[in-house]
Tab-separated table of N, CA and C in Angstrom:
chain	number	residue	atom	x	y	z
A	1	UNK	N	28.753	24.083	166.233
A	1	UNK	CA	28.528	24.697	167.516
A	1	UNK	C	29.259	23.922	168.597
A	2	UNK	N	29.666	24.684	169.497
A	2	UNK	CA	30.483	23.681	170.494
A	2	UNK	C	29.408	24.231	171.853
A	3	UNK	N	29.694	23.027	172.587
A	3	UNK	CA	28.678	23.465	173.884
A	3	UNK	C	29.425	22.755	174.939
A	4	UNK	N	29.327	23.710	176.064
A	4	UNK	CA	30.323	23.100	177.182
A	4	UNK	C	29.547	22.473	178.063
A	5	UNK	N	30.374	21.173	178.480
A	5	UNK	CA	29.787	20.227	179.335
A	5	UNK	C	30.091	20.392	180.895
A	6	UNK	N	28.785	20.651	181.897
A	6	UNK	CA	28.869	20.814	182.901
A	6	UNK	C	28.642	19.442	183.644
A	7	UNK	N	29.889	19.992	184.525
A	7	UNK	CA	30.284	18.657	185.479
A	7	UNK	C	29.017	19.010	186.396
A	8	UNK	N	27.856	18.327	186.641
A	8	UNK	CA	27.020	18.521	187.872
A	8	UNK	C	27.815	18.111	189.238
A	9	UNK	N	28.980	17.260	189.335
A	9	UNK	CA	29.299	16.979	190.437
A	9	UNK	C	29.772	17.943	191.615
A	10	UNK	N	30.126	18.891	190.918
A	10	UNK	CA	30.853	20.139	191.413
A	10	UNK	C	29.635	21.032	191.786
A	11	UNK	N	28.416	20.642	191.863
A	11	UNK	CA	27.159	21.749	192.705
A	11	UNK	C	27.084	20.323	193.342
A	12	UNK	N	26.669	21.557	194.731
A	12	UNK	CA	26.214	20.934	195.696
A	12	UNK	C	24.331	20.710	195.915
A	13	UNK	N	23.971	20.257	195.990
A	13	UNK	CA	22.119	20.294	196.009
A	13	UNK	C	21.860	21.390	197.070
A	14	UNK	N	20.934	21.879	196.736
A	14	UNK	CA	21.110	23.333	197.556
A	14	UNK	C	19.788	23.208	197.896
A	15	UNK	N	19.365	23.434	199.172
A	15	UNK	CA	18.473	22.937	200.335
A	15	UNK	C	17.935	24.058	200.475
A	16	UNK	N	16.427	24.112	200.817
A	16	UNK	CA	15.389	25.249	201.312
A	16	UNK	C	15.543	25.152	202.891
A	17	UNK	N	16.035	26.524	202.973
A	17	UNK	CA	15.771	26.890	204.355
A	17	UNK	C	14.931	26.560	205.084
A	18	UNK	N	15.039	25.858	206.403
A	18	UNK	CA	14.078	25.392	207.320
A	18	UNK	C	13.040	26.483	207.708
A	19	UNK	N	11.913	26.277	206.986
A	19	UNK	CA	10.578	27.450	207.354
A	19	UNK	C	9.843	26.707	207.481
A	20	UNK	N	8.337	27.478	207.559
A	20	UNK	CA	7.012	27.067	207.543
A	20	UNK	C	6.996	26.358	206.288
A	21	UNK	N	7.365	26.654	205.271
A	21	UNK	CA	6.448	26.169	204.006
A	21	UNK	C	7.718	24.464	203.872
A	22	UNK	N	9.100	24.896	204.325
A	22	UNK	CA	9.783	23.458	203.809
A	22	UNK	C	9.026	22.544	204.727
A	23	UNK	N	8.844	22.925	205.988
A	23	UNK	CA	8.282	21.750	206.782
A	23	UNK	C	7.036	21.302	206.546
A	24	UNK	N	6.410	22.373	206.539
A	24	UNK	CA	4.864	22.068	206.045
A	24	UNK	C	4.395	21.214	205.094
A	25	UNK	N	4.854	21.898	203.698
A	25	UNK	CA	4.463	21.167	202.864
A	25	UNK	C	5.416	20.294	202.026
A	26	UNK	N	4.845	18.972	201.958
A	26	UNK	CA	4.891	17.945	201.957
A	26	UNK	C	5.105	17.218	200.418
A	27	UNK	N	4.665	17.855	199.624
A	27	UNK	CA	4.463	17.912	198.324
A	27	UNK	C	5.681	18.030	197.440
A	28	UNK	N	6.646	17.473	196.432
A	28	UNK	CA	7.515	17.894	195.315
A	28	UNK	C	6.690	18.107	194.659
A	29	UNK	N	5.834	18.441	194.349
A	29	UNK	CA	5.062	18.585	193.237
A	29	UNK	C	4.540	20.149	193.371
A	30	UNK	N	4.368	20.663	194.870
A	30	UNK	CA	4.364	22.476	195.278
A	30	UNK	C	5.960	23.082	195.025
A	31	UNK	N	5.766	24.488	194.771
A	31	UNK	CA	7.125	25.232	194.178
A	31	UNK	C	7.184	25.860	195.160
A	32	UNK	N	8.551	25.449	196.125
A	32	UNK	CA	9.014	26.268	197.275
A	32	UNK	C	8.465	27.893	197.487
A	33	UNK	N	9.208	28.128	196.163
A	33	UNK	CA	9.118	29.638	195.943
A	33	UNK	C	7.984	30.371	196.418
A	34	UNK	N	6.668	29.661	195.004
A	34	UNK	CA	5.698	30.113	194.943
A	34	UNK	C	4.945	30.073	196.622
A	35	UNK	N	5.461	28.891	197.062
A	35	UNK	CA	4.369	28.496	198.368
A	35	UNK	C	4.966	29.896	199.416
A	36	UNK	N	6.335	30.066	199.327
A	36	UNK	CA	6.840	31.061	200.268
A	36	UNK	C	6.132	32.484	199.432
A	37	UNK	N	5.819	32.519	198.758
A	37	UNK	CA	5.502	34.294	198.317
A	37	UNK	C	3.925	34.001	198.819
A	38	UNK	N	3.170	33.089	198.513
A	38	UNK	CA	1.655	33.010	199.358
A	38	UNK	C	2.189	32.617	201.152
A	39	UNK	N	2.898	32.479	202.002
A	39	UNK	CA	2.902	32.720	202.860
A	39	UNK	C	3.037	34.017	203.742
A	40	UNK	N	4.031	34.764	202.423
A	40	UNK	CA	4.189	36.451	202.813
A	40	UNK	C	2.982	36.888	202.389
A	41	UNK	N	2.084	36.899	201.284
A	41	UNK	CA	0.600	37.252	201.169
A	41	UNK	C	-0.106	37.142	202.647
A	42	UNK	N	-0.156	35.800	202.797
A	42	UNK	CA	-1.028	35.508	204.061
A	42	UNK	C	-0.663	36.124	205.050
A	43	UNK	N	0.579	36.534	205.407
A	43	UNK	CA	1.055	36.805	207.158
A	43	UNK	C	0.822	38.449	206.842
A	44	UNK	N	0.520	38.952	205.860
A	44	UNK	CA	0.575	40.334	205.549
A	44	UNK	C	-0.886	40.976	204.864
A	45	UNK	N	-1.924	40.947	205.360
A	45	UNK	CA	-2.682	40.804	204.775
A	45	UNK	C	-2.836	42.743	204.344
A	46	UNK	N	-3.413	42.923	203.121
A	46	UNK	CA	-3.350	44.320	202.504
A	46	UNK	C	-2.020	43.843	201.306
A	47	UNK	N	-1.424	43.206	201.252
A	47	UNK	CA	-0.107	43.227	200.501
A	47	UNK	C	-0.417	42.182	199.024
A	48	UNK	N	-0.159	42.555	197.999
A	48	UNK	CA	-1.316	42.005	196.673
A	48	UNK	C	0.504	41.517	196.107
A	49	UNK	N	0.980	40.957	194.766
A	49	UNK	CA	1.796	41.033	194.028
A	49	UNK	C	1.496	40.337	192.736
A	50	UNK	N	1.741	40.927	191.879
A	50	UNK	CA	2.084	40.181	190.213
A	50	UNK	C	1.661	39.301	190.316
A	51	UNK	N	1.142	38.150	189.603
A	51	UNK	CA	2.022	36.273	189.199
A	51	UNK	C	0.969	36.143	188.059
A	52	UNK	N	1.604	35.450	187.607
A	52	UNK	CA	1.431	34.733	186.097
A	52	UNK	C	1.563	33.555	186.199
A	53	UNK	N	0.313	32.202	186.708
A	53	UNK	CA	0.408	30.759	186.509
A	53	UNK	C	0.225	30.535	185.461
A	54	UNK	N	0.284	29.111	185.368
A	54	UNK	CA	0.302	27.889	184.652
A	54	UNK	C	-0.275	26.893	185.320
A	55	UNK	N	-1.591	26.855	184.836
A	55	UNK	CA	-2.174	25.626	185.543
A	55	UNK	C	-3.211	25.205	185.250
A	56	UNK	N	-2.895	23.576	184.878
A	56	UNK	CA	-3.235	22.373	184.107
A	56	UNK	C	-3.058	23.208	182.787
A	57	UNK	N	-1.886	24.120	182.036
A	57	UNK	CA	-2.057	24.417	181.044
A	57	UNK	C	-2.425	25.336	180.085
A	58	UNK	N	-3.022	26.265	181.493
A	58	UNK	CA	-3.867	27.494	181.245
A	58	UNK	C	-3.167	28.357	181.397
A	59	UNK	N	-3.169	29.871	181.221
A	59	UNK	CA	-2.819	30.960	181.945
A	59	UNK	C	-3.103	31.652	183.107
A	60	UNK	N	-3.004	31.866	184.099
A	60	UNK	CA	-4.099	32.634	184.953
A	60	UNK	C	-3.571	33.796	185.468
A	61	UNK	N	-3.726	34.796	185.234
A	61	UNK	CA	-2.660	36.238	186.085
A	61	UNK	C	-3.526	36.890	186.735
A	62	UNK	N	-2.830	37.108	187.823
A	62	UNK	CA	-3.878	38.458	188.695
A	62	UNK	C	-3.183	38.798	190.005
A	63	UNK	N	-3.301	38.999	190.573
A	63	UNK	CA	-2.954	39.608	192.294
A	63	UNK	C	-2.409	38.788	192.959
A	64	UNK	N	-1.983	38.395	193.604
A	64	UNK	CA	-2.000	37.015	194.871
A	64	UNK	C	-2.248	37.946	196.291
A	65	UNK	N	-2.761	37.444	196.667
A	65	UNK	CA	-3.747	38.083	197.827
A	65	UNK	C	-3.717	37.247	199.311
A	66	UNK	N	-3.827	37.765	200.568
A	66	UNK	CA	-4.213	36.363	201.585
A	66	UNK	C	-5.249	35.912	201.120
A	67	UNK	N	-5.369	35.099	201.863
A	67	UNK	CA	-6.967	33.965	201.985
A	67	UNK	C	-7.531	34.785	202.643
A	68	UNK	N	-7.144	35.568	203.981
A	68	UNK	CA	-8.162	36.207	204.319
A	68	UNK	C	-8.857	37.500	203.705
A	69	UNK	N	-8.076	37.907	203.115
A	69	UNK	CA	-8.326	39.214	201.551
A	69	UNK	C	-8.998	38.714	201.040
A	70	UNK	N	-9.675	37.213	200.363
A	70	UNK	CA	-9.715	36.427	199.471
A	70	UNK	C	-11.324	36.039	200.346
A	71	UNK	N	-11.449	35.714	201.267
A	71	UNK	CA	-12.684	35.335	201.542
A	71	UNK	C	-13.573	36.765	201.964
A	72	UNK	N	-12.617	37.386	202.481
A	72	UNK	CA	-13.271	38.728	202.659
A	72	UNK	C	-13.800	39.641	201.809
A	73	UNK	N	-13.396	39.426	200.711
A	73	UNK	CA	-13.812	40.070	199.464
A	73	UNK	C	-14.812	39.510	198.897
A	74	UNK	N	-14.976	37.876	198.909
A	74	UNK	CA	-15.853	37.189	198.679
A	74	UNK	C	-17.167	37.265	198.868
A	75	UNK	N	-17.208	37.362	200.575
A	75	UNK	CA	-17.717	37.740	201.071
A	75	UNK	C	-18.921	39.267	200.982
A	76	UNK	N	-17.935	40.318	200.632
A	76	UNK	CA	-18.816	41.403	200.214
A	76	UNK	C	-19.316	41.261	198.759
A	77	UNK	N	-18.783	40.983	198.044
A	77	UNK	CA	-19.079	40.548	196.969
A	77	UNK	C	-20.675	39.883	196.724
A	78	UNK	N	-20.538	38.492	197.705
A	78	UNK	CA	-22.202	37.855	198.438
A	78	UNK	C	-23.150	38.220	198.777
A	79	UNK	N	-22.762	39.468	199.703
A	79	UNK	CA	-23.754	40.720	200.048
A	79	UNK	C	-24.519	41.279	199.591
A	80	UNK	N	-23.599	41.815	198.486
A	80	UNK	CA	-24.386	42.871	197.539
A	80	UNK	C	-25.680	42.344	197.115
A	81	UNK	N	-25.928	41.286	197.010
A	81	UNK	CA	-26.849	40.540	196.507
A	81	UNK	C	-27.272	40.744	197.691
A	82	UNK	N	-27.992	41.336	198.682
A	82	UNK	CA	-29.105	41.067	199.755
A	82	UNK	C	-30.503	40.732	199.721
A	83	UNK	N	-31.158	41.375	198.897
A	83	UNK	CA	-32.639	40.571	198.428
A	83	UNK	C	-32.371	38.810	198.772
A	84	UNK	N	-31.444	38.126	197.966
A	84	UNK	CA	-31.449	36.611	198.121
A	84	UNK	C	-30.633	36.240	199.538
A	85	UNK	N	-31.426	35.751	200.419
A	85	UNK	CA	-31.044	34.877	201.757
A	85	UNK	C	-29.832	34.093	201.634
A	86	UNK	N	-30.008	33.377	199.936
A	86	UNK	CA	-28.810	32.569	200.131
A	86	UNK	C	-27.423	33.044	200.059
A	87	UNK	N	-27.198	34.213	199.203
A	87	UNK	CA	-25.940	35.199	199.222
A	87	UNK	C	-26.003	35.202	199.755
A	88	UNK	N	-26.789	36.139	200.999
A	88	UNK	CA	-26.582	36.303	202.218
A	88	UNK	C	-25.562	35.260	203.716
A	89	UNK	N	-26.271	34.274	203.455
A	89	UNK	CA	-25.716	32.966	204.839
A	89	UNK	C	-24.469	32.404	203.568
A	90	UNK	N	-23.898	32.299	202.397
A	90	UNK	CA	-22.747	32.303	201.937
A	90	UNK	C	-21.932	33.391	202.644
A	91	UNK	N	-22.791	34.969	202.337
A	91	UNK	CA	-21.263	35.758	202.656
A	91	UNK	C	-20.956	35.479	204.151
A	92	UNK	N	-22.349	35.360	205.035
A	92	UNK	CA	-21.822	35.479	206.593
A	92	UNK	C	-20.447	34.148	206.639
A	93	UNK	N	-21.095	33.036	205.973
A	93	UNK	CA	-20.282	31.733	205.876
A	93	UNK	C	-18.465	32.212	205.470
A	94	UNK	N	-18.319	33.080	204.466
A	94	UNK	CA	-17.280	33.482	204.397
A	94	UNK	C	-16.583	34.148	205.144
A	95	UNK	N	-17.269	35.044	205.838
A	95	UNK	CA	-16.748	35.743	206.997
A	95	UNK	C	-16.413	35.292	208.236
A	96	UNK	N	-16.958	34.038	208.367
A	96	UNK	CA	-16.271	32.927	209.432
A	96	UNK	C	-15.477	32.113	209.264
A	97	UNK	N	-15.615	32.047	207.761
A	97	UNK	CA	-14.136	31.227	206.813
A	97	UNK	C	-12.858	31.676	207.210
A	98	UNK	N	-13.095	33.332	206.603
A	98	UNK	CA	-11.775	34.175	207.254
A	98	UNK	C	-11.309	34.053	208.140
A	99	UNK	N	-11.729	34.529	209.313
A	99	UNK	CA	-11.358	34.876	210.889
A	99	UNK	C	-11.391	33.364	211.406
A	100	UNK	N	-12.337	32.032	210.733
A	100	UNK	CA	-11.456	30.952	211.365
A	100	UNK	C	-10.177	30.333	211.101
A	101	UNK	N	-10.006	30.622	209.838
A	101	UNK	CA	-8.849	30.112	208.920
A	101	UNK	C	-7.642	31.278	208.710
A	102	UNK	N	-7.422	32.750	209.076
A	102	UNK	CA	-6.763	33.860	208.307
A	102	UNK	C	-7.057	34.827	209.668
A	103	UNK	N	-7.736	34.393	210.869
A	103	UNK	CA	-7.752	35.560	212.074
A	103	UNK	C	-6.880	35.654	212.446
A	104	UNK	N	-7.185	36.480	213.442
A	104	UNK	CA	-6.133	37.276	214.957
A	104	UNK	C	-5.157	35.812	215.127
A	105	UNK	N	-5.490	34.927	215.310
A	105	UNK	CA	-4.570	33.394	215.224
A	105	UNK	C	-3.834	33.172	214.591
A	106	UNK	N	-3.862	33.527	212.867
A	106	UNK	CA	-3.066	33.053	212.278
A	106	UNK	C	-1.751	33.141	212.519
A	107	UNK	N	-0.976	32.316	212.008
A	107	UNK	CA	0.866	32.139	212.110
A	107	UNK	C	1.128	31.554	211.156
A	108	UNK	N	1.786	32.126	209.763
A	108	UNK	CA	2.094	31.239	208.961
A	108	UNK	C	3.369	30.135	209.114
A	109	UNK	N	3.741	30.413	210.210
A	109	UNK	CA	5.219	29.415	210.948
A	109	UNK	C	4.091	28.013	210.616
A	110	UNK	N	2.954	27.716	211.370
A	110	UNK	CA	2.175	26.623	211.526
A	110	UNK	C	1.374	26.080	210.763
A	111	UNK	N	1.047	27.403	209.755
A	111	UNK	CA	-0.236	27.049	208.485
A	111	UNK	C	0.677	26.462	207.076
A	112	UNK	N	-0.192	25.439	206.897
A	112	UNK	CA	0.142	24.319	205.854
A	112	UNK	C	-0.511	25.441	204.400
A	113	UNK	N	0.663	25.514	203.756
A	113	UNK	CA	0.194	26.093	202.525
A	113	UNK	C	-0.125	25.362	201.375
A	114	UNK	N	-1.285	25.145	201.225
A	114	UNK	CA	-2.020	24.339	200.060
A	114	UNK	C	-2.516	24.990	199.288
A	115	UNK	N	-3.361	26.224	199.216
A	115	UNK	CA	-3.994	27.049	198.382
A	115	UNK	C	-3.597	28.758	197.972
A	116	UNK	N	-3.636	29.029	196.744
A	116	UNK	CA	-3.150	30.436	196.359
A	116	UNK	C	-4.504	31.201	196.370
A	117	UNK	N	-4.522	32.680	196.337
A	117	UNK	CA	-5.774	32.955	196.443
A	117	UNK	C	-5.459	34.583	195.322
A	118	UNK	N	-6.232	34.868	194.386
A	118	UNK	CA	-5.402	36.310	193.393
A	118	UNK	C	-6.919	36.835	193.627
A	119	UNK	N	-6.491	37.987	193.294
A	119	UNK	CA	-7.661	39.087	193.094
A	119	UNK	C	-7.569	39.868	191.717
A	120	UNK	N	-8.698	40.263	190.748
A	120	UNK	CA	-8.539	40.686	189.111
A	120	UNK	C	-7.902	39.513	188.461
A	121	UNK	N	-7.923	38.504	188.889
A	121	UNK	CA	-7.351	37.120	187.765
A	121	UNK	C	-8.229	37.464	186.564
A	122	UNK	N	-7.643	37.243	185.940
A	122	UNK	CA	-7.826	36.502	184.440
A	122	UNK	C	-7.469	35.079	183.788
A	123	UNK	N	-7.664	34.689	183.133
A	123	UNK	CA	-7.304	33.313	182.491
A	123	UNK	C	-7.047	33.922	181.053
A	124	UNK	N	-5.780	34.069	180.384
A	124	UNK	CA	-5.953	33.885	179.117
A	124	UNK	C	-6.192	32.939	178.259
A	125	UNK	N	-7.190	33.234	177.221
A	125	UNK	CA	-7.605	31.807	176.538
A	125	UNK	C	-7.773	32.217	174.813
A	126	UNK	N	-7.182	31.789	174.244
A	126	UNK	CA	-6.917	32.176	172.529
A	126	UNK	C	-6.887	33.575	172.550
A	127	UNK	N	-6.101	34.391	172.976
A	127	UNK	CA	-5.832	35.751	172.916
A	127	UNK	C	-6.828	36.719	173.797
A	128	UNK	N	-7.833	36.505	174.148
A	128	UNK	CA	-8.478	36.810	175.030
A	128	UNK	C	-8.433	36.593	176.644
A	129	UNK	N	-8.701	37.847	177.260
A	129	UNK	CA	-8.730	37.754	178.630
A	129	UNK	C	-10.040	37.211	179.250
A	130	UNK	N	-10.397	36.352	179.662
A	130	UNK	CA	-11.439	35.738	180.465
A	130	UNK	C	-11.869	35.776	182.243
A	131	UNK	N	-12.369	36.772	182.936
A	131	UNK	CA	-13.413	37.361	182.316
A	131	UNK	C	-12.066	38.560	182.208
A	132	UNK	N	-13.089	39.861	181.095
A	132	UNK	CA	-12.044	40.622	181.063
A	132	UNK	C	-11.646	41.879	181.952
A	133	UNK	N	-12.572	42.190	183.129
A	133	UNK	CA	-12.633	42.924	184.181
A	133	UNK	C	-11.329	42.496	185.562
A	134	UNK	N	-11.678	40.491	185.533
A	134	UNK	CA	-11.024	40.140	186.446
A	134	UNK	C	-11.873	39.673	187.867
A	135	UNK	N	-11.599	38.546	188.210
A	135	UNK	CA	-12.184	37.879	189.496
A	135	UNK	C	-11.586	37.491	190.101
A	136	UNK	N	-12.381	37.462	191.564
A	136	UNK	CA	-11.258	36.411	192.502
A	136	UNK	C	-11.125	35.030	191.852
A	137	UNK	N	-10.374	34.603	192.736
A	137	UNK	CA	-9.390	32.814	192.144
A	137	UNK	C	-9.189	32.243	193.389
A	138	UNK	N	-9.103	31.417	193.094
A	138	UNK	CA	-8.608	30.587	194.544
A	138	UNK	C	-8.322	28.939	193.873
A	139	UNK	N	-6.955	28.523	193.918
A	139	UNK	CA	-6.580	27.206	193.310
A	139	UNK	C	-5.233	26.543	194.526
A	140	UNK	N	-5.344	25.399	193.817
A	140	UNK	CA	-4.796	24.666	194.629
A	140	UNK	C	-3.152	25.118	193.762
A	141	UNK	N	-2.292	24.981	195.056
A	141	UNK	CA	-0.718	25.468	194.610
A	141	UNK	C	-0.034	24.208	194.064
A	142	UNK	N	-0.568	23.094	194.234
A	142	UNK	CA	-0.263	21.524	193.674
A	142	UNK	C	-0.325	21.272	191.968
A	143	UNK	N	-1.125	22.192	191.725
A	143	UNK	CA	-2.058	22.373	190.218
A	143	UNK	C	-0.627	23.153	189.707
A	144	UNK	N	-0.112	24.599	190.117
A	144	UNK	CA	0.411	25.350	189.421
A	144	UNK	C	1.913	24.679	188.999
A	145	UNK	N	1.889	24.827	187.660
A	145	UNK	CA	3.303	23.850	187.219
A	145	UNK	C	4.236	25.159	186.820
A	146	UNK	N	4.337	26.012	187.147
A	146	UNK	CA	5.221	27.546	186.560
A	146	UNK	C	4.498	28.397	187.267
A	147	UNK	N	5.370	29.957	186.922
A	147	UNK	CA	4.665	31.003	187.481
A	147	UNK	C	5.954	31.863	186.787
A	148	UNK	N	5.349	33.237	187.161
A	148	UNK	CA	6.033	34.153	186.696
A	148	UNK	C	5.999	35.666	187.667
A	149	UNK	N	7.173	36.831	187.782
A	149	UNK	CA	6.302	37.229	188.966
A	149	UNK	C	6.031	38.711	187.747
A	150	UNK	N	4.959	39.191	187.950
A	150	UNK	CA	4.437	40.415	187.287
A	150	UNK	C	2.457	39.877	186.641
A	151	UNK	N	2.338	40.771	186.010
A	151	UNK	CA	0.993	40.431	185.597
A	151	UNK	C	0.805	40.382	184.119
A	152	UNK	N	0.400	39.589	183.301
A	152	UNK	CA	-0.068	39.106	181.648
A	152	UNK	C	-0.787	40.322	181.243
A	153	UNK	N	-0.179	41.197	180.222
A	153	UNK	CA	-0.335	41.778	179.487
A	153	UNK	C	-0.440	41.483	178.175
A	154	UNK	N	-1.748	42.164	177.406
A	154	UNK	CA	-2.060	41.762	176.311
A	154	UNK	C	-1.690	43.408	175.164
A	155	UNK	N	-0.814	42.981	174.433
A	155	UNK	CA	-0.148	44.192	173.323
A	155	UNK	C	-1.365	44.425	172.584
């Protein structure tokens, strides 16, 4: 087999555009990419897409969602449960999560992107989908070592 040897000298290092997420975050260890597709989540809230992590090893696929989609959903979710007080002062708690963190304020020019947030995640785990309906997620973007963009399908 012959295999051709690339001169690396001849690329130039090719630099992330000065945005929110190069300045922001701080991290080699966060994936430009990924952090810029959860910033278009966040500044767009209603707008869901594909992804397929990797993290610590696992699978996880589902939606990527804002944070404020993400607590807001949470949120009703908490509700439903009304008989128990404590759902209850969780969901209100979430609903101030949102609108303090994901309101009328937000600017993702300024917001430090640390966390991904999916909706219908799954985790695949020995051929199985876990759970198999799908839940919210919410992980740290430091954790995810890959990604993929679409959603894990099982043949």
């Amino acid at each position: 087999m012959n295999y051709d040897v690339i001169d690396t000298a001849e690329f130039e290092d090719v630099e992330m555009p000065q945005s929110s997420t190069a300045q922001l975050t701080q991290s080699d260890d966060i994936d430009w990419h990924l952090a810029k597709l959860v910033d278009i989540a966040n500044g767009n809230f209603g707008v869901s897409i594909g992804v397929t992590l990797t993290v610590n090893g696992a699978l996880v696929s589902g939606l990527l969602i804002s944070g404020k989609e993400y607590f807001e959903s949470v949120a009703v979710e908490l509700a439903k449960d009304s008989d128990n007080s404590v759902s209850m002062g969780l969901s209100e708690g979430m609903k101030e999560l949102s609108e303090k963190r994901y309101g009328s304020k937000f600017n993702p020019a300024t917001h430090r992107t640390a966390f991904i947030h999916l909706k219908n995640a799954r985790h695949f785990l020995g051929g199985v989908f876990v759970p198999e309906d799908g839940t919210f997620w919410r992980g740290k973007l430091c954790d995810v070592s890959g990604f993929s963009l679409g959603l894990l399908k099982k043949n």
